[in-house]
GROMACS .gro file of N, CA and C in nm:
model
  477
    1MET      N    1   0.066  -0.132  -0.005
    1MET     CA    2   0.011  -0.003   0.016
    1MET      C    3   0.099   0.102  -0.006
    2PRO      N    4   0.058   0.219  -0.107
    2PRO     CA    5   0.153   0.341  -0.070
    2PRO      C    6   0.127   0.423   0.011
    3ASP      N    7   0.224   0.513   0.038
    3ASP     CA    8   0.187   0.578   0.166
    3ASP      C    9   0.121   0.696   0.085
    4ALA      N   10  -0.013   0.738   0.204
    4ALA     CA   11  -0.104   0.814   0.104
    4ALA      C   12  -0.040   0.964   0.109
    5GLU      N   13   0.049   1.019   0.179
    5GLU     CA   14   0.127   1.112   0.115
    5GLU      C   15   0.178   1.143  -0.025
    6VAL      N   16   0.196   1.044  -0.072
    6VAL     CA   17   0.270   1.017  -0.228
    6VAL      C   18   0.191   0.897  -0.311
    7SER      N   19   0.065   0.904  -0.254
    7SER     CA   20  -0.012   0.800  -0.364
    7SER      C   21  -0.022   0.832  -0.506
    8ALA      N   22  -0.037   0.770  -0.582
    8ALA     CA   23  -0.049   0.814  -0.736
    8ALA      C   24  -0.167   0.894  -0.762
    9SER      N   25  -0.272   0.885  -0.686
    9SER     CA   26  -0.391   0.968  -0.709
    9SER      C   27  -0.364   1.151  -0.627
   10LEU      N   28  -0.293   1.113  -0.539
   10LEU     CA   29  -0.239   1.282  -0.494
   10LEU      C   30  -0.148   1.311  -0.593
   11LEU      N   31  -0.035   1.235  -0.613
   11LEU     CA   32   0.059   1.282  -0.723
   11LEU      C   33  -0.026   1.356  -0.873
   12GLY      N   34  -0.087   1.244  -0.914
   12GLY     CA   35  -0.150   1.276  -1.055
   12GLY      C   36  -0.230   1.412  -1.020
   13ARG      N   37  -0.306   1.428  -0.906
   13ARG     CA   38  -0.395   1.571  -0.873
   13ARG      C   39  -0.317   1.638  -0.890
   14LEU      N   40  -0.181   1.670  -0.805
   14LEU     CA   41  -0.091   1.767  -0.775
   14LEU      C   42  -0.016   1.821  -0.920
   15LEU      N   43  -0.013   1.743  -1.006
   15LEU     CA   44   0.057   1.730  -1.142
   15LEU      C   45  -0.037   1.808  -1.199
   16MET      N   46  -0.153   1.765  -1.204
   16MET     CA   47  -0.303   1.855  -1.288
   16MET      C   48  -0.298   1.961  -1.272
   17GLN      N   49  -0.285   2.012  -1.115
   17GLN     CA   50  -0.353   2.155  -1.053
   17GLN      C   51  -0.197   2.223  -1.099
   18ALA      N   52  -0.086   2.180  -1.083
   18ALA     CA   53   0.015   2.245  -1.109
   18ALA      C   54   0.002   2.297  -1.275
   19GLY      N   55  -0.030   2.177  -1.347
   19GLY     CA   56  -0.044   2.226  -1.506
   19GLY      C   57  -0.133   2.343  -1.493
   20ARG      N   58  -0.235   2.326  -1.436
   20ARG     CA   59  -0.344   2.433  -1.480
   20ARG      C   60  -0.304   2.555  -1.416
   21VAL      N   61  -0.203   2.576  -1.349
   21VAL     CA   62  -0.152   2.698  -1.246
   21VAL      C   63  -0.049   2.762  -1.348
   22LEU      N   64   0.023   2.667  -1.426
   22LEU     CA   65   0.123   2.723  -1.518
   22LEU      C   66   0.082   2.757  -1.651
   23ASP      N   67  -0.083   2.702  -1.709
   23ASP     CA   68  -0.131   2.721  -1.802
   23ASP      C   69  -0.171   2.867  -1.805
   24GLY      N   70  -0.204   2.913  -1.715
   24GLY     CA   71  -0.264   3.057  -1.714
   24GLY      C   72  -0.190   3.163  -1.747
   25PRO      N   73  -0.052   3.185  -1.720
   25PRO     CA   74   0.050   3.261  -1.782
   25PRO      C   75   0.079   3.227  -1.922
   26PHE      N   76   0.071   3.085  -1.928
   26PHE     CA   77   0.132   3.074  -2.048
   26PHE      C   78   0.040   3.095  -2.175
   27GLY      N   79  -0.092   3.077  -2.141
   27GLY     CA   80  -0.241   3.092  -2.213
   27GLY      C   81  -0.223   3.237  -2.255
   28GLU      N   82  -0.188   3.316  -2.161
   28GLU     CA   83  -0.182   3.462  -2.183
   28GLU      C   84  -0.110   3.539  -2.278
   29VAL      N   85   0.012   3.473  -2.298
   29VAL     CA   86   0.125   3.483  -2.358
   29VAL      C   87   0.103   3.434  -2.523
   30ILE      N   88   0.053   3.299  -2.528
   30ILE     CA   89   0.054   3.261  -2.671
   30ILE      C   90  -0.098   3.344  -2.725
   31ASP      N   91  -0.164   3.329  -2.666
   31ASP     CA   92  -0.351   3.411  -2.667
   31ASP      C   93  -0.245   3.576  -2.749
   32ARG      N   94  -0.184   3.603  -2.682
   32ARG     CA   95  -0.119   3.738  -2.755
   32ARG      C   96  -0.105   3.750  -2.901
   33TYR      N   97  -0.036   3.618  -2.914
   33TYR     CA   98   0.038   3.602  -3.055
   33TYR      C   99  -0.074   3.522  -3.141
   34GLY      N  100  -0.197   3.509  -3.104
   34GLY     CA  101  -0.283   3.432  -3.175
   34GLY      C  102  -0.259   3.283  -3.221
   35LEU      N  103  -0.192   3.242  -3.121
   35LEU     CA  104  -0.168   3.100  -3.132
   35LEU      C  105  -0.233   3.012  -3.054
   36THR      N  106  -0.307   2.898  -3.092
   36THR     CA  107  -0.325   2.800  -3.028
   36THR      C  108  -0.228   2.731  -2.959
   37ARG      N  109  -0.267   2.629  -2.826
   37ARG     CA  110  -0.157   2.564  -2.778
   37ARG      C  111  -0.088   2.462  -2.859
   38ASN      N  112  -0.171   2.394  -2.909
   38ASN     CA  113  -0.125   2.295  -3.025
   38ASN      C  114  -0.070   2.351  -3.117
   39ALA      N  115  -0.087   2.488  -3.187
   39ALA     CA  116   0.027   2.541  -3.291
   39ALA      C  117   0.129   2.582  -3.208
   40TRP      N  118   0.123   2.632  -3.086
   40TRP     CA  119   0.246   2.654  -3.029
   40TRP      C  120   0.349   2.522  -3.022
   41TRP      N  121   0.286   2.416  -2.965
   41TRP     CA  122   0.376   2.281  -2.940
   41TRP      C  123   0.399   2.236  -3.088
   42LEU      N  124   0.343   2.248  -3.175
   42LEU     CA  125   0.407   2.199  -3.276
   42LEU      C  126   0.511   2.287  -3.370
   43LEU      N  127   0.477   2.411  -3.336
   43LEU     CA  128   0.603   2.534  -3.384
   43LEU      C  129   0.713   2.478  -3.295
   44THR      N  130   0.727   2.469  -3.154
   44THR     CA  131   0.833   2.459  -3.108
   44THR      C  132   0.896   2.318  -3.145
   45GLU      N  133   0.832   2.225  -3.157
   45GLU     CA  134   0.867   2.109  -3.208
   45GLU      C  135   0.945   2.157  -3.322
   46LEU      N  136   0.876   2.214  -3.411
   46LEU     CA  137   0.966   2.252  -3.560
   46LEU      C  138   1.125   2.292  -3.542
   47TYR      N  139   1.084   2.404  -3.459
   47TYR     CA  140   1.192   2.493  -3.433
   47TYR      C  141   1.308   2.402  -3.376
   48GLY      N  142   1.266   2.294  -3.266
   48GLY     CA  143   1.392   2.203  -3.213
   48GLY      C  144   1.460   2.103  -3.313
   49THR      N  145   1.374   2.082  -3.407
   49THR     CA  146   1.441   1.974  -3.500
   49THR      C  147   1.468   2.037  -3.620
   50ARG      N  148   1.541   2.166  -3.668
   50ARG     CA  149   1.566   2.229  -3.776
   50ARG      C  150   1.687   2.130  -3.765
   51PRO      N  151   1.772   2.094  -3.723
   51PRO     CA  152   1.900   2.058  -3.755
   51PRO      C  153   1.880   1.915  -3.832
   52GLU      N  154   1.786   1.851  -3.811
   52GLU     CA  155   1.741   1.704  -3.867
   52GLU      C  156   1.679   1.713  -4.003
   53GLY      N  157   1.665   1.811  -4.073
   53GLY     CA  158   1.620   1.827  -4.232
   53GLY      C  159   1.482   1.767  -4.231
   54LEU      N  160   1.418   1.723  -4.300
   54LEU     CA  161   1.283   1.722  -4.302
   54LEU      C  162   1.245   1.584  -4.255
   55VAL      N  163   1.152   1.626  -4.175
   55VAL     CA  164   1.035   1.547  -4.083
   55VAL      C  165   0.905   1.565  -4.118
   56THR      N  166   0.847   1.406  -4.132
   56THR     CA  167   0.725   1.409  -4.135
   56THR      C  168   0.622   1.478  -4.057
   57ILE      N  169   0.494   1.543  -4.089
   57ILE     CA  170   0.406   1.610  -3.972
   57ILE      C  171   0.355   1.481  -3.879
   58GLY      N  172   0.368   1.367  -3.922
   58GLY     CA  173   0.313   1.245  -3.825
   58GLY      C  174   0.431   1.251  -3.732
   59GLU      N  175   0.516   1.261  -3.766
   59GLU     CA  176   0.661   1.216  -3.635
   59GLU      C  177   0.667   1.349  -3.563
   60HIS      N  178   0.632   1.483  -3.615
   60HIS     CA  179   0.644   1.582  -3.536
   60HIS      C  180   0.507   1.565  -3.449
   61ALA      N  181   0.400   1.557  -3.497
   61ALA     CA  182   0.277   1.533  -3.406
   61ALA      C  183   0.298   1.437  -3.277
   62ARG      N  184   0.379   1.285  -3.316
   62ARG     CA  185   0.419   1.175  -3.193
   62ARG      C  186   0.525   1.237  -3.098
   63ARG      N  187   0.626   1.318  -3.188
   63ARG     CA  188   0.727   1.374  -3.060
   63ARG      C  189   0.666   1.492  -2.979
   64CYS      N  190   0.572   1.588  -3.015
   64CYS     CA  191   0.527   1.662  -2.920
   64CYS      C  192   0.374   1.615  -2.891
   65GLY      N  193   0.349   1.515  -2.894
   65GLY     CA  194   0.232   1.434  -2.813
   65GLY      C  195   0.076   1.486  -2.870
   66LEU      N  196   0.091   1.558  -2.998
   66LEU     CA  197  -0.050   1.562  -3.077
   66LEU      C  198  -0.099   1.469  -3.157
   67ALA      N  199  -0.244   1.449  -3.130
   67ALA     CA  200  -0.331   1.350  -3.239
   67ALA      C  201  -0.289   1.392  -3.385
   68PRO      N  202  -0.257   1.300  -3.464
   68PRO     CA  203  -0.244   1.331  -3.609
   68PRO      C  204  -0.352   1.444  -3.664
   69SER      N  205  -0.486   1.447  -3.620
   69SER     CA  206  -0.561   1.513  -3.654
   69SER      C  207  -0.517   1.654  -3.596
   70SER      N  208  -0.487   1.682  -3.481
   70SER     CA  209  -0.480   1.775  -3.424
   70SER      C  210  -0.329   1.860  -3.499
   71ALA      N  211  -0.240   1.773  -3.500
   71ALA     CA  212  -0.111   1.820  -3.571
   71ALA      C  213  -0.150   1.881  -3.694
   72THR      N  214  -0.239   1.818  -3.785
   72THR     CA  215  -0.301   1.885  -3.916
   72THR      C  216  -0.369   2.019  -3.899
   73ILE      N  217  -0.434   2.035  -3.797
   73ILE     CA  218  -0.523   2.138  -3.818
   73ILE      C  219  -0.411   2.261  -3.752
   74ALA      N  220  -0.299   2.228  -3.636
   74ALA     CA  221  -0.240   2.276  -3.606
   74ALA      C  222  -0.129   2.345  -3.752
   75ALA      N  223  -0.095   2.245  -3.799
   75ALA     CA  224   0.013   2.293  -3.919
   75ALA      C  225  -0.068   2.359  -4.014
   76GLU      N  226  -0.197   2.400  -4.043
   76GLU     CA  227  -0.269   2.436  -4.148
   76GLU      C  228  -0.259   2.606  -4.067
   77GLN      N  229  -0.289   2.624  -3.943
   77GLN     CA  230  -0.274   2.729  -3.869
   77GLN      C  231  -0.153   2.821  -3.908
   78LEU      N  232  -0.040   2.731  -3.894
   78LEU     CA  233   0.099   2.770  -3.894
   78LEU      C  234   0.147   2.794  -4.056
   79THR      N  235   0.095   2.714  -4.130
   79THR     CA  236   0.116   2.770  -4.270
   79THR      C  237   0.039   2.872  -4.319
   80ILE      N  238  -0.073   2.922  -4.293
   80ILE     CA  239  -0.137   3.052  -4.322
   80ILE      C  240  -0.053   3.139  -4.270
   81ARG      N  241  -0.023   3.138  -4.154
   81ARG     CA  242   0.049   3.243  -4.093
   81ARG      C  243   0.198   3.263  -4.120
   82LYS      N  244   0.232   3.155  -4.213
   82LYS     CA  245   0.358   3.156  -4.265
   82LYS      C  246   0.511   3.126  -4.201
   83LEU      N  247   0.451   3.070  -4.077
   83LEU     CA  248   0.528   3.009  -3.990
   83LEU      C  249   0.597   2.874  -4.003
   84ALA      N  250   0.534   2.805  -4.073
   84ALA     CA  251   0.558   2.661  -4.123
   84ALA      C  252   0.549   2.655  -4.263
   85ARG      N  253   0.638   2.550  -4.331
   85ARG     CA  254   0.597   2.500  -4.481
   85ARG      C  255   0.552   2.397  -4.487
   86ARG      N  256   0.472   2.331  -4.579
   86ARG     CA  257   0.466   2.183  -4.574
   86ARG      C  258   0.517   2.177  -4.714
   87ARG      N  259   0.600   2.049  -4.756
   87ARG     CA  260   0.630   1.981  -4.853
   87ARG      C  261   0.605   1.872  -4.872
   88ARG      N  262   0.542   1.813  -5.011
   88ARG     CA  263   0.559   1.710  -5.044
   88ARG      C  264   0.652   1.659  -5.148
   89PRO      N  265   0.702   1.538  -5.139
   89PRO     CA  266   0.776   1.489  -5.215
   89PRO      C  267   0.699   1.446  -5.356
   90ARG      N  268   0.764   1.449  -5.459
   90ARG     CA  269   0.674   1.434  -5.601
   90ARG      C  270   0.680   1.258  -5.605
   91ASP      N  271   0.740   1.169  -5.520
   91ASP     CA  272   0.694   1.037  -5.579
   91ASP      C  273   0.634   1.000  -5.459
   92ASN      N  274   0.572   1.053  -5.344
   92ASN     CA  275   0.494   0.993  -5.283
   92ASN      C  276   0.421   1.128  -5.183
   93ARG      N  277   0.290   1.123  -5.285
   93ARG     CA  278   0.202   1.249  -5.206
   93ARG      C  279   0.130   1.206  -5.094
   94ARG      N  280   0.120   1.113  -5.058
   94ARG     CA  281   0.092   1.093  -4.905
   94ARG      C  282   0.129   1.131  -4.804
   95ILE      N  283   0.274   1.145  -4.827
   95ILE     CA  284   0.390   1.189  -4.710
   95ILE      C  285   0.397   1.373  -4.711
   96ILE      N  286   0.400   1.423  -4.615
   96ILE     CA  287   0.386   1.569  -4.580
   96ILE      C  288   0.502   1.620  -4.475
   97TYR      N  289   0.621   1.668  -4.546
   97TYR     CA  290   0.684   1.719  -4.458
   97TYR      C  291   0.662   1.834  -4.405
   98LEU      N  292   0.687   1.896  -4.263
   98LEU     CA  293   0.669   2.027  -4.218
   98LEU      C  294   0.792   2.090  -4.180
   99THR      N  295   0.829   2.175  -4.184
   99THR     CA  296   0.936   2.266  -4.148
   99THR      C  297   0.914   2.407  -4.107
  100VAL      N  298   0.994   2.492  -4.000
  100VAL     CA  299   0.995   2.607  -3.982
  100VAL      C  300   1.023   2.699  -4.063
  101THR      N  301   0.959   2.828  -4.068
  101THR     CA  302   1.005   2.928  -4.176
  101THR      C  303   1.082   3.032  -4.070
  102GLU      N  304   1.162   3.116  -4.144
  102GLU     CA  305   1.227   3.184  -4.059
  102GLU      C  306   1.144   3.300  -3.967
  103PRO      N  307   1.015   3.326  -4.042
  103PRO     CA  308   0.921   3.425  -3.914
  103PRO      C  309   0.899   3.305  -3.819
  104GLY      N  310   0.859   3.164  -3.838
  104GLY     CA  311   0.838   3.115  -3.699
  104GLY      C  312   0.957   3.112  -3.642
  105VAL      N  313   1.076   3.081  -3.658
  105VAL     CA  314   1.196   3.093  -3.611
  105VAL      C  315   1.199   3.238  -3.473
  106ALA      N  316   1.186   3.325  -3.535
  106ALA     CA  317   1.188   3.452  -3.478
  106ALA      C  318   1.063   3.448  -3.389
  107LEU      N  319   0.957   3.382  -3.413
  107LEU     CA  320   0.841   3.414  -3.331
  107LEU      C  321   0.876   3.315  -3.228
  108VAL      N  322   0.929   3.189  -3.219
  108VAL     CA  323   0.934   3.115  -3.114
  108VAL      C  324   1.051   3.185  -3.022
  109GLU      N  325   1.142   3.239  -3.066
  109GLU     CA  326   1.241   3.293  -2.963
  109GLU      C  327   1.170   3.407  -2.910
  110ALA      N  328   1.083   3.513  -2.965
  110ALA     CA  329   1.042   3.621  -2.913
  110ALA      C  330   0.956   3.550  -2.761
  111VAL      N  331   0.870   3.465  -2.824
  111VAL     CA  332   0.767   3.413  -2.730
  111VAL      C  333   0.820   3.329  -2.613
  112ARG      N  334   0.933   3.285  -2.653
  112ARG     CA  335   0.999   3.174  -2.517
  112ARG      C  336   1.039   3.293  -2.432
  113ASP      N  337   1.104   3.392  -2.497
  113ASP     CA  338   1.151   3.492  -2.384
  113ASP      C  339   1.010   3.552  -2.293
  114GLU      N  340   0.891   3.589  -2.330
  114GLU     CA  341   0.799   3.616  -2.257
  114GLU      C  342   0.713   3.489  -2.195
  115LEU      N  343   0.751   3.403  -2.222
  115LEU     CA  344   0.711   3.280  -2.139
  115LEU      C  345   0.814   3.253  -2.022
  116GLU      N  346   0.920   3.272  -2.049
  116GLU     CA  347   1.006   3.275  -1.925
  116GLU      C  348   0.981   3.390  -1.834
  117ALA      N  349   0.942   3.490  -1.867
  117ALA     CA  350   0.925   3.602  -1.770
  117ALA      C  351   0.788   3.570  -1.709
  118SER      N  352   0.662   3.524  -1.780
  118SER     CA  353   0.540   3.546  -1.728
  118SER      C  354   0.530   3.404  -1.643
  119ALA      N  355   0.630   3.332  -1.626
  119ALA     CA  356   0.620   3.206  -1.544
  119ALA      C  357   0.764   3.225  -1.439
  120ALA      N  358   0.823   3.346  -1.433
  120ALA     CA  359   0.942   3.345  -1.364
  120ALA      C  360   0.909   3.320  -1.171
  121ARG      N  361   0.780   3.378  -1.139
  121ARG     CA  362   0.745   3.365  -1.024
  121ARG      C  363   0.770   3.235  -0.980
  122PHE      N  364   0.709   3.113  -1.037
  122PHE     CA  365   0.703   2.986  -0.998
  122PHE      C  366   0.823   2.912  -0.979
  123TYR      N  367   0.904   2.946  -1.100
  123TYR     CA  368   1.053   2.893  -1.121
  123TYR      C  369   1.151   2.935  -1.010
  124ARG      N  370   1.121   3.068  -0.935
  124ARG     CA  371   1.201   3.115  -0.829
  124ARG      C  372   1.197   3.018  -0.741
  125LEU      N  373   1.099   2.930  -0.701
  125LEU     CA  374   1.092   2.878  -0.586
  125LEU      C  375   1.173   2.798  -0.599
  126TYR      N  376   1.242   2.740  -0.697
  126TYR     CA  377   1.347   2.649  -0.690
  126TYR      C  378   1.509   2.688  -0.768
  127ASP      N  379   1.544   2.649  -0.676
  127ASP     CA  380   1.718   2.647  -0.705
  127ASP      C  381   1.756   2.578  -0.862
  128ASP      N  382   1.858   2.622  -0.917
  128ASP     CA  383   1.898   2.544  -1.018
  128ASP      C  384   1.905   2.401  -1.015
  129GLU      N  385   1.964   2.349  -0.911
  129GLU     CA  386   1.965   2.206  -0.901
  129GLU      C  387   1.780   2.134  -0.872
  130GLU      N  388   1.692   2.202  -0.806
  130GLU     CA  389   1.573   2.177  -0.821
  130GLU      C  390   1.517   2.167  -0.932
  131ARG      N  391   1.556   2.271  -1.001
  131ARG     CA  392   1.470   2.304  -1.143
  131ARG      C  393   1.551   2.147  -1.227
  132ARG      N  394   1.647   2.110  -1.241
  132ARG     CA  395   1.727   2.037  -1.292
  132ARG      C  396   1.622   1.907  -1.264
  133VAL      N  397   1.630   1.861  -1.155
  133VAL     CA  398   1.551   1.732  -1.083
  133VAL      C  399   1.416   1.740  -1.144
  134LEU      N  400   1.344   1.840  -1.133
  134LEU     CA  401   1.173   1.879  -1.145
  134LEU      C  402   1.210   1.864  -1.300
  135ARG      N  403   1.286   1.885  -1.390
  135ARG     CA  404   1.253   1.868  -1.510
  135ARG      C  405   1.284   1.703  -1.564
  136ASP      N  406   1.413   1.632  -1.489
  136ASP     CA  407   1.429   1.498  -1.525
  136ASP      C  408   1.307   1.430  -1.484
  137LEU      N  409   1.226   1.466  -1.356
  137LEU     CA  410   1.128   1.395  -1.315
  137LEU      C  411   0.998   1.376  -1.422
  138LEU      N  412   0.995   1.504  -1.442
  138LEU     CA  413   0.888   1.549  -1.522
  138LEU      C  414   0.873   1.484  -1.706
  139GLY      N  415   0.990   1.489  -1.737
  139GLY     CA  416   1.076   1.441  -1.843
  139GLY      C  417   1.025   1.255  -1.807
  140ARG      N  418   1.052   1.223  -1.738
  140ARG     CA  419   1.046   1.062  -1.739
  140ARG      C  420   0.921   1.029  -1.738
  141ILE      N  421   0.804   1.100  -1.718
  141ILE     CA  422   0.671   1.105  -1.710
  141ILE      C  423   0.648   1.105  -1.837
  142VAL      N  424   0.680   1.213  -1.921
  142VAL     CA  425   0.647   1.214  -2.071
  142VAL      C  426   0.726   1.150  -2.140
  143GLU      N  427   0.831   1.090  -2.126
  143GLU     CA  428   0.897   0.971  -2.171
  143GLU      C  429   0.828   0.828  -2.160
  144THR      N  430   0.772   0.815  -2.052
  144THR     CA  431   0.708   0.706  -2.047
  144THR      C  432   0.590   0.697  -2.132
  145ALA      N  433   0.501   0.828  -2.128
  145ALA     CA  434   0.376   0.819  -2.203
  145ALA      C  435   0.421   0.775  -2.318
  146ASN      N  436   0.527   0.836  -2.389
  146ASN     CA  437   0.543   0.817  -2.532
  146ASN      C  438   0.609   0.694  -2.575
  147ARG      N  439   0.598   0.584  -2.488
  147ARG     CA  440   0.648   0.444  -2.531
  147ARG      C  441   0.517   0.344  -2.547
  148GLU      N  442   0.568   0.269  -2.624
  148GLU     CA  443   0.490   0.114  -2.672
  148GLU      C  444   0.424   0.071  -2.549
  149PRO      N  445   0.347   0.008  -2.536
  149PRO     CA  446   0.298  -0.111  -2.411
  149PRO      C  447   0.425  -0.178  -2.369
  150ASP      N  448   0.481  -0.225  -2.474
  150ASP     CA  449   0.599  -0.332  -2.449
  150ASP      C  450   0.726  -0.227  -2.371
  151GLY      N  451   0.697  -0.118  -2.349
  151GLY     CA  452   0.819  -0.057  -2.330
  151GLY      C  453   0.904   0.013  -2.433
  152SER      N  454   0.915  -0.020  -2.545
  152SER     CA  455   1.005   0.027  -2.681
  152SER      C  456   0.951   0.189  -2.711
  153VAL      N  457   1.062   0.230  -2.743
  153VAL     CA  458   0.996   0.369  -2.808
  153VAL      C  459   0.962   0.339  -2.955
  154PRO      N  460   0.815   0.408  -2.981
  154PRO     CA  461   0.778   0.395  -3.140
  154PRO      C  462   0.903   0.408  -3.230
  155GLU      N  463   0.860   0.353  -3.335
  155GLU     CA  464   0.966   0.358  -3.456
  155GLU      C  465   0.899   0.489  -3.481
  156PRO      N  466   1.019   0.591  -3.590
  156PRO     CA  467   1.026   0.748  -3.656
  156PRO      C  468   0.874   0.679  -3.739
  157GLY      N  469   0.806   0.793  -3.727
  157GLY     CA  470   0.672   0.818  -3.836
  157GLY      C  471   0.541   0.751  -3.778
  158ARG      N  472   0.580   0.677  -3.667
  158ARG     CA  473   0.474   0.573  -3.645
  158ARG      C  474   0.389   0.643  -3.510
  159LEU      N  475   0.261   0.660  -3.545
  159LEU     CA  476   0.222   0.745  -3.405
  159LEU      C  477   0.120   0.617  -3.324
   0.00000   0.00000   0.00000
């Protein structure tokens, strides 16, 4: 029997409540830029994978935890605003590659600074080492959620 102070239900509730608290300042910033949360997550995924070259929209969706249909809608929003560009290979029209544009890069860099400032009061609760530990712990939750039932990492491009 788990300790009541660290039960799965209590930890889950605290994680959800913390997410809601942090979502407030986050939402205010991205709303000012006319972005949906899904569009922001997809845009930052595109930004972070620039060195990799061409990556399919399906792979981007998997990496940032979006359903394929949500990623498609977000990609449409980003391409309309010229923050991302879609490319289809001539030999396979079913594949769509998505890349960030220079205006998209500039937007991520501007918004990221505002996001840091908007949530700074929460992050000041922790010193550098505590922030690293928190990052690692939360990262393990996300990593585990993105694994197959057998514990393996999904193949690239597979959702």
